[in-house]
């Protein structure tokens, strides 16, 4: 998608802190990326995590960034983008990574697919309404109880836990 051999392969992950980070699971994206590409293997890859509303959730943002500290291949973009800038961001990526535990419709996933951006995502929830088999790399998952209330998602309810090893593969 991008031109030039001097650029690393870019995985893009996006979420809004108001959408509950535990549900969107950016930590899972970080962990799967690092499983797939250990820092010492020298692969020319990067993970760009684009957030919205980070300034309203400084503690959660700090904890998430700390999980990626020490890995210069993981970069952050904390800003609200115009629709045109969001399109440019999608076009700057080589693959979209979404290891959500639950998803509504999955508008970003649909937008990425509309631009023919390859999508790696949890094979669970609302995104399956527009992802027929073979249209995206669907990551297997197991239904797990929620161990603590996260935003609107209550302890004791269930959501998908994506298989990070499968995602890394």
Coordinates of C-alpha atoms in Angstrom, one line a residue:
X1 CA 0.0 0.0 0.0
X2 CA 2.8 2.4 0.8
X3 CA 5.6 3.0 -1.5
X4 CA 9.3 2.8 -0.8
X5 CA 11.3 0.0 0.7
X6 CA 12.8 2.2 3.4
X7 CA 9.5 2.2 5.4
X8 CA 8.6 -0.5 7.9
X9 CA 5.5 -2.5 7.4
X10 CA 2.9 -0.6 9.4
X11 CA 0.2 -2.2 11.5
X12 CA -2.5 0.3 12.6
X13 CA -4.7 -0.1 15.6
X14 CA -7.3 2.6 16.6
X15 CA -9.6 3.1 19.5
X16 CA -11.3 5.8 21.6
X17 CA -10.9 5.7 25.3
X18 CA -14.6 6.4 25.7
X19 CA -15.2 3.1 24.0
X20 CA -13.6 1.3 26.9
X21 CA -10.0 0.2 26.4
X22 CA -10.6 -3.2 27.9
X23 CA -13.3 -3.9 25.3
X24 CA -11.2 -2.5 22.4
X25 CA -8.2 -4.3 23.8
X26 CA -5.2 -2.2 22.5
X27 CA -3.1 -4.1 25.1
X28 CA -3.9 -7.3 23.1
X29 CA -2.7 -5.6 19.9
X30 CA 0.6 -4.6 21.6
X31 CA 1.1 -8.1 23.0
X32 CA 0.3 -9.9 19.7
X33 CA 2.6 -7.5 17.8
X34 CA 5.5 -8.2 20.2
X35 CA 4.8 -12.0 20.0
X36 CA 4.9 -11.8 16.2
X37 CA 7.9 -9.6 16.0
X38 CA 10.2 -9.8 19.1
X39 CA 12.3 -6.6 19.3
X40 CA 15.5 -8.5 18.8
X41 CA 14.5 -10.1 15.5
X42 CA 15.1 -6.9 13.6
X43 CA 12.0 -7.1 11.5
X44 CA 11.1 -3.8 9.7
X45 CA 7.7 -3.4 11.3
X46 CA 5.9 -0.8 13.4
X47 CA 2.6 -0.6 15.3
X48 CA 0.9 2.8 15.2
X49 CA -1.8 3.1 17.8
X50 CA -4.2 6.0 17.2
X51 CA -6.3 7.0 20.1
X52 CA -9.0 9.5 20.7
X53 CA -9.9 11.1 24.1
X54 CA -6.5 10.2 25.7
X55 CA -6.4 13.6 27.4
X56 CA -9.6 12.7 29.3
X57 CA -8.1 9.4 30.5
X58 CA -4.5 10.2 31.5
X59 CA -4.1 7.3 33.9
X60 CA -5.4 4.7 31.5
X61 CA -3.4 6.2 28.7
X62 CA -0.2 6.2 30.8
X63 CA -0.7 2.6 31.8
X64 CA -1.2 1.5 28.2
X65 CA 1.8 3.5 27.0
X66 CA 3.9 2.0 29.8
X67 CA 3.0 -1.5 28.4
X68 CA 4.8 -0.5 25.2
X69 CA 7.6 1.4 26.8
X70 CA 11.0 0.4 25.5
X71 CA 9.8 -0.7 22.1
X72 CA 10.5 2.1 19.7
X73 CA 8.6 0.3 17.0
X74 CA 5.3 1.1 18.8
X75 CA 4.2 4.7 18.1
X76 CA 1.3 6.7 19.4
X77 CA -1.0 9.2 17.8
X78 CA -3.3 10.9 20.4
X79 CA -5.6 13.1 18.5
X80 CA -9.0 13.5 16.9
X81 CA -8.7 13.4 13.1
X82 CA -10.9 14.9 10.4
X83 CA -12.5 12.4 8.1
X84 CA -9.9 13.2 5.4
X85 CA -7.0 12.8 7.8
X86 CA -8.5 9.5 9.0
X87 CA -8.7 8.3 5.4
X88 CA -5.0 9.3 5.0
X89 CA -4.1 7.4 8.1
X90 CA -5.8 4.3 6.8
X91 CA -4.0 4.7 3.5
X92 CA -0.7 5.0 5.4
X93 CA -1.0 1.6 6.9
X94 CA -0.3 -1.9 5.5
X95 CA -2.7 -3.7 7.8
X96 CA -5.3 -2.9 10.4
X97 CA -5.2 -4.8 13.7
X98 CA -8.3 -4.9 16.0
X99 CA -8.2 -7.6 18.7
X100 CA -11.5 -6.4 20.3
X101 CA -13.4 -8.4 22.9
X102 CA -16.7 -7.0 21.8
X103 CA -17.6 -4.8 18.8
X104 CA -20.7 -2.9 17.8
X105 CA -20.8 -2.5 14.0
X106 CA -17.1 -2.0 13.6
X107 CA -17.1 1.2 11.4
X108 CA -13.3 1.5 11.4
X109 CA -13.0 -2.1 10.2
X110 CA -15.6 -1.5 7.5
X111 CA -13.8 1.7 6.4
X112 CA -10.4 -0.1 6.3
X113 CA -11.9 -2.9 4.2
X114 CA -13.5 -0.3 1.8
X115 CA -10.0 1.0 1.2
X116 CA -8.8 -2.6 0.6
X117 CA -6.6 -2.5 3.7
X118 CA -6.0 -6.0 5.0
X119 CA -7.7 -6.5 8.4
X120 CA -6.7 -8.8 11.3
X121 CA -9.5 -8.9 13.8
X122 CA -11.3 -10.9 16.4
X123 CA -13.8 -13.2 14.7
X124 CA -16.5 -12.2 17.1
X125 CA -19.3 -9.6 17.4
X126 CA -20.9 -7.0 15.1
X127 CA -18.1 -7.0 12.5
X128 CA -19.1 -10.4 11.3
X129 CA -22.2 -8.9 9.8
X130 CA -20.0 -7.5 6.9
X131 CA -17.0 -10.0 7.1
X132 CA -17.8 -13.1 5.1
X133 CA -15.3 -15.9 5.4
X134 CA -12.1 -15.0 3.6
X135 CA -12.7 -11.2 3.7
X136 CA -10.5 -10.6 6.7
X137 CA -8.0 -12.5 8.9
X138 CA -10.4 -13.5 11.7
X139 CA -8.7 -14.4 14.9
X140 CA -10.1 -17.2 17.0
X141 CA -11.4 -16.5 20.5
X142 CA -12.9 -18.0 23.6
X143 CA -15.9 -16.6 25.5
X144 CA -14.7 -15.4 28.9
X145 CA -16.4 -13.9 31.9
X146 CA -15.6 -10.2 32.6
X147 CA -13.7 -10.3 35.9
X148 CA -14.3 -6.6 36.8
X149 CA -16.7 -4.0 35.5
X150 CA -15.1 -1.9 32.7
X151 CA -17.2 1.1 31.6
X152 CA -20.6 -0.3 30.6
X153 CA -19.4 -3.9 30.6
X154 CA -20.3 -5.5 33.9
X155 CA -18.5 -8.1 36.0
X156 CA -20.0 -11.5 35.3
X157 CA -21.0 -10.7 31.7
X158 CA -19.1 -12.4 28.9
X159 CA -17.0 -11.3 26.0
X160 CA -14.5 -12.7 23.6
X161 CA -10.8 -13.2 24.6
X162 CA -8.9 -13.2 21.3
X163 CA -6.1 -15.8 21.0
X164 CA -3.0 -13.6 20.9
X165 CA -0.8 -16.4 19.6
X166 CA -3.1 -17.0 16.7
X167 CA -3.2 -13.3 16.0
X168 CA 0.6 -13.2 16.1
X169 CA 0.7 -16.0 13.5

